[in-house]
Short mmCIF file of C-alpha atoms in Angstrom, two decimals:
data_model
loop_
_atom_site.label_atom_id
_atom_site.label_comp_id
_atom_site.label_asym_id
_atom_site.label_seq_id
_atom_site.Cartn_x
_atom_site.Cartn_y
_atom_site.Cartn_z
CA UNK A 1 -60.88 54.31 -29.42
CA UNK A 2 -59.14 51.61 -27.34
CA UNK A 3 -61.08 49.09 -25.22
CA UNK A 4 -60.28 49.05 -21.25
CA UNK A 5 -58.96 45.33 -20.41
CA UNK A 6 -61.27 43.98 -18.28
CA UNK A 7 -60.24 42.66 -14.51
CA UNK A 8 -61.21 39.13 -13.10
CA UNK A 9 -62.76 39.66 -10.26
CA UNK A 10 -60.75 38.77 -6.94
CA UNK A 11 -63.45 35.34 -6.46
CA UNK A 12 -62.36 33.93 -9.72
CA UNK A 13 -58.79 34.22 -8.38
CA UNK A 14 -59.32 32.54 -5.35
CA UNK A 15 -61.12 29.54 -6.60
CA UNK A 16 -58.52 29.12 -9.94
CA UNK A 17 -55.57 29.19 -7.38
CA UNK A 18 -57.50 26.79 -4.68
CA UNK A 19 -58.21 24.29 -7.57
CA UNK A 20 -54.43 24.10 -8.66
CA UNK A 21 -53.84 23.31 -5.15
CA UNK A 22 -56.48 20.82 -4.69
CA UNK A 23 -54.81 19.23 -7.91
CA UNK A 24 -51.34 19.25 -6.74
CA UNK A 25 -52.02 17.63 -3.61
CA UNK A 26 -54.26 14.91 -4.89
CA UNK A 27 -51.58 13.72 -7.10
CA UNK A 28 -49.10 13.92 -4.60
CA UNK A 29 -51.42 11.57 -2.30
CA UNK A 30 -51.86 9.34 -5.59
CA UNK A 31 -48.15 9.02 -6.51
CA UNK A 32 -47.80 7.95 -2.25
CA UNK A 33 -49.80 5.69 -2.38
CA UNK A 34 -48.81 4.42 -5.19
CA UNK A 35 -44.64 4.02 -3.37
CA UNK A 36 -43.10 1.63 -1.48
CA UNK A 37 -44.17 0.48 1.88
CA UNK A 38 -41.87 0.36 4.90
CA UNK A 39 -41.70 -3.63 6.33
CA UNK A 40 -41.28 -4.61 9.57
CA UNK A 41 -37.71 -4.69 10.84
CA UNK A 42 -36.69 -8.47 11.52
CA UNK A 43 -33.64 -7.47 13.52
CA UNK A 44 -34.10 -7.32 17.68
CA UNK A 45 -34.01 -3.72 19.25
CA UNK A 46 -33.19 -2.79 22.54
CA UNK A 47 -35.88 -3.00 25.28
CA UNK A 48 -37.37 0.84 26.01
CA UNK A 49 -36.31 2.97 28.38
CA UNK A 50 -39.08 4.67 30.37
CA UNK A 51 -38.93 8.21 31.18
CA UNK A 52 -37.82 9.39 34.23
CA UNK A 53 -41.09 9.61 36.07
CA UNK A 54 -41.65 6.38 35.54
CA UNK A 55 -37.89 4.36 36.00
CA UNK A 56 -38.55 5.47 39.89
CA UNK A 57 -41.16 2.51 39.66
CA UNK A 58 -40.10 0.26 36.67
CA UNK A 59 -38.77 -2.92 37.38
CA UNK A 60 -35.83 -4.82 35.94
CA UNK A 61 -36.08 -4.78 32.25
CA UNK A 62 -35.37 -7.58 29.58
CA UNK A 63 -31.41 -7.57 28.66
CA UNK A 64 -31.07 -5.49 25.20
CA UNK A 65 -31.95 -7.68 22.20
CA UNK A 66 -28.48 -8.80 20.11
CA UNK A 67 -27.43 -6.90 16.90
CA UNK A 68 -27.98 -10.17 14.79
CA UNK A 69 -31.31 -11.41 14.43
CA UNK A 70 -32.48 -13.73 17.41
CA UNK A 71 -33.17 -17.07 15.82
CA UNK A 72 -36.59 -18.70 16.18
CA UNK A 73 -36.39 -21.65 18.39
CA UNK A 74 -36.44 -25.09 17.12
CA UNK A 75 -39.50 -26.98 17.50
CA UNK A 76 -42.04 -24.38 17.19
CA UNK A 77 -44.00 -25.66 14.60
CA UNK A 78 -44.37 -24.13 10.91
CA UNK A 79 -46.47 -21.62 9.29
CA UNK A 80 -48.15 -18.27 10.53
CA UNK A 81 -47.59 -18.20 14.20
CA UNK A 82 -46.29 -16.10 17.47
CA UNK A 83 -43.95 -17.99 18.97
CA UNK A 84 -43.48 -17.31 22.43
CA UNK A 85 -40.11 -18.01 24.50
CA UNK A 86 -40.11 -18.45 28.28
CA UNK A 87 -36.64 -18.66 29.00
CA UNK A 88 -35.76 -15.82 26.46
CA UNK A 89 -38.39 -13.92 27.11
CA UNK A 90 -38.77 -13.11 23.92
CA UNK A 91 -41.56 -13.07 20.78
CA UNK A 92 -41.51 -13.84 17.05
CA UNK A 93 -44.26 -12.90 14.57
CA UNK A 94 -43.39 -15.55 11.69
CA UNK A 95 -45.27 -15.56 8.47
CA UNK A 96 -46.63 -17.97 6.36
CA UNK A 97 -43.10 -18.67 4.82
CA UNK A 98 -41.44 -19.65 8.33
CA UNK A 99 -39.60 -15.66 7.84
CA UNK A 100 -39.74 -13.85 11.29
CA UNK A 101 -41.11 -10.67 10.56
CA UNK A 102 -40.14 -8.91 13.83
CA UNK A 103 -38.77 -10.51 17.24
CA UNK A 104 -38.90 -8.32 20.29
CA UNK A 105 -38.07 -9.23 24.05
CA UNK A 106 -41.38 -9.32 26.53
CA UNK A 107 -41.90 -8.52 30.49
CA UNK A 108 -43.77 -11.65 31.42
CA UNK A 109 -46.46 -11.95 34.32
CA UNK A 110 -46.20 -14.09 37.29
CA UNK A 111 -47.91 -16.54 36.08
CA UNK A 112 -46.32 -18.62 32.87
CA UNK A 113 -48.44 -20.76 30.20
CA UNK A 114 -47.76 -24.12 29.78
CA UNK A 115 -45.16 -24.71 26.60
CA UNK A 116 -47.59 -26.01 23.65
CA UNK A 117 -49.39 -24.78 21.33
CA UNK A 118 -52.62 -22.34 21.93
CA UNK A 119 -54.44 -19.98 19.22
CA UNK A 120 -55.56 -16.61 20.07
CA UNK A 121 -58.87 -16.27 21.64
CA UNK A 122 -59.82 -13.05 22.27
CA UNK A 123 -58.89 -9.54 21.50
CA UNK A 124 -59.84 -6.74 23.18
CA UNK A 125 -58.25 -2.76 22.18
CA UNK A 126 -58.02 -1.69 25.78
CA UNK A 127 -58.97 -2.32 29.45
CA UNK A 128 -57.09 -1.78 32.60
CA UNK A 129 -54.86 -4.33 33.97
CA UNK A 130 -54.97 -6.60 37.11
CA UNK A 131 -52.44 -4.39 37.96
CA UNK A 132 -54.39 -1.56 37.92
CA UNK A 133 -52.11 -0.10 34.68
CA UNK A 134 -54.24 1.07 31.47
CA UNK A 135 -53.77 -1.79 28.98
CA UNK A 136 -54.02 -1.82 25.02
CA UNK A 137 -53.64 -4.70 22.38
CA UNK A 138 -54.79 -7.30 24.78
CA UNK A 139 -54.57 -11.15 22.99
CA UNK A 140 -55.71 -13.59 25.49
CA UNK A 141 -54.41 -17.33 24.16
CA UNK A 142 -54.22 -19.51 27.20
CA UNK A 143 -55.29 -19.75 30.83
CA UNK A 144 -53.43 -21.41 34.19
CA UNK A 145 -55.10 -22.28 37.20
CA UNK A 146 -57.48 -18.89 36.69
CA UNK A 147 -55.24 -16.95 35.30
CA UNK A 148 -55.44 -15.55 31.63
CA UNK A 149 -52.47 -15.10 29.57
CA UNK A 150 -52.32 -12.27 27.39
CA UNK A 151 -50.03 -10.26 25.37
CA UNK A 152 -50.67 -6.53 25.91
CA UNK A 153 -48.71 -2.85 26.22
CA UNK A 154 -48.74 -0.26 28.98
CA UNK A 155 -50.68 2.51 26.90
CA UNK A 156 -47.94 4.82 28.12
CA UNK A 157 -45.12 2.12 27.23
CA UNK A 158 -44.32 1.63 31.20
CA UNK A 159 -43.51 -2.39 32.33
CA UNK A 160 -43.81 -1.52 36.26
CA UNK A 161 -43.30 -4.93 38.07
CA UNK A 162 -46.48 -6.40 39.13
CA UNK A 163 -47.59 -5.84 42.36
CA UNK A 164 -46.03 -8.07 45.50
CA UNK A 165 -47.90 -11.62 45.61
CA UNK A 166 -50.09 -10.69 42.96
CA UNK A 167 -50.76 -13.44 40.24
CA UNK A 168 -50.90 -12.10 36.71
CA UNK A 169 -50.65 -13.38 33.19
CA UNK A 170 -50.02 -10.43 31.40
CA UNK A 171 -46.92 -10.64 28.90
CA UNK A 172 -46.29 -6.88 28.40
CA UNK A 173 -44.12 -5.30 25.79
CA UNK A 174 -43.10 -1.92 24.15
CA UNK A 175 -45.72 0.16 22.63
CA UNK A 176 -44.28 -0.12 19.51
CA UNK A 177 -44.26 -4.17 19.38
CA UNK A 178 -47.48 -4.24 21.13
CA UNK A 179 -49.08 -2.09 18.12
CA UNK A 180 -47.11 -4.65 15.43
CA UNK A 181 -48.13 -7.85 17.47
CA UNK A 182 -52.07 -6.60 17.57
CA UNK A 183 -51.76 -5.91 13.48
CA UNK A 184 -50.41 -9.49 13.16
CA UNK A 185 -52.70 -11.87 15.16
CA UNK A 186 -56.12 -12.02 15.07
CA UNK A 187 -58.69 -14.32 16.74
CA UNK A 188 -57.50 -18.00 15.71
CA UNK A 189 -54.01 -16.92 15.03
CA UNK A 190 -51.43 -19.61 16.43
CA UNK A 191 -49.45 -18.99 19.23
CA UNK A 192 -46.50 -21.67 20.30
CA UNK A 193 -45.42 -21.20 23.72
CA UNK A 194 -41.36 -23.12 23.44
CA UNK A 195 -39.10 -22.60 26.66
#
């Protein structure tokens, strides 16, 4: 007399099938891990366009960044730093090895820092603005005549012009560069302001 095969039940199923997938996805998150790392693009981009909403109210924007890497300016020191240009209008993050890791152009405030060297200060992740805009990424590294210097981003990537007769110090950039600038200065980091 033959035996009936006997059936898993539907449970044992389930859980076999959900463990094979709990498998295959851990070591796909191990063998990512594990890969290479995308690095920080050394070569300029163009400045952002805004969208149209907001080009009814942006203000002139910095000229697009050359195709070839913008050089960092003589005289601005050695070693881990932001360098800062004023007549360029522009910002290097330079590592330890005097390589720029990423250059990007800025919208500068009304009001300028002295050239010379300054470390950052303070960091705060968001506030709003003298200008009343919503502001992420703030570094503060200097102060003239009252006003605070600071590198920051619009948090929705906007650079209006600042308002008529206002005095600000906030060096705004794109989103993007904001986000890379806040992962590579902390409190202490040097900043050299060149013109």
């Amino acid at each position: 007399m033959p035996v009936p095969a006997r059936r898993l039940p539907s449970w044992a199923w389930v859980t076999g099938l959900t463990v094979g997938a709990i498998a295959v996805v851990t070591t796909l998150a191990v063998q990512a891990d594990q890969g290479t790392r995308p690095v920080a693009s050394a070569t300029g981009r163009p400045a952002p366009t805004a969208s149209a909403s907001a080009s009814a109210s942006a203000g002139p924007r910095p000229a697009p960044s050359p195709k070839k890497t913008a050089a960092v300016p003589d005289g601005s020191g050695a070693g881990r730093r932001i360098v800062y240009s004023l007549g360029q209008h522009r910002v290097w993050l330079v590592d330890a090895s005097d390589a720029t890791s990423r250059t990007f152009t800025v919208w500068p405030g009304t009001v300028s820092p002295a050239t010379g060297s300054y470390t950052v200060s303070l960091r705060k992740d968001a506030t709003t603005g003298s200008d009343g805009v919503a502001i992420e990424h703030i570094m503060y590294f200097a102060a003239t005549s009252g006003v605070n210097i600071a590198f920051s981003n619009a948090v929705n990537g906007a650079s209006p012009p600042p308002a008529s007769g206002s005095r600000t110090g906030g060096i705004r950039m794109p989103k993007a560069d904001g986000t890379a600038l806040w992962a590579f200065g902390s409190t202490g980091t040097k900043v050299t302001v060149v013109d």
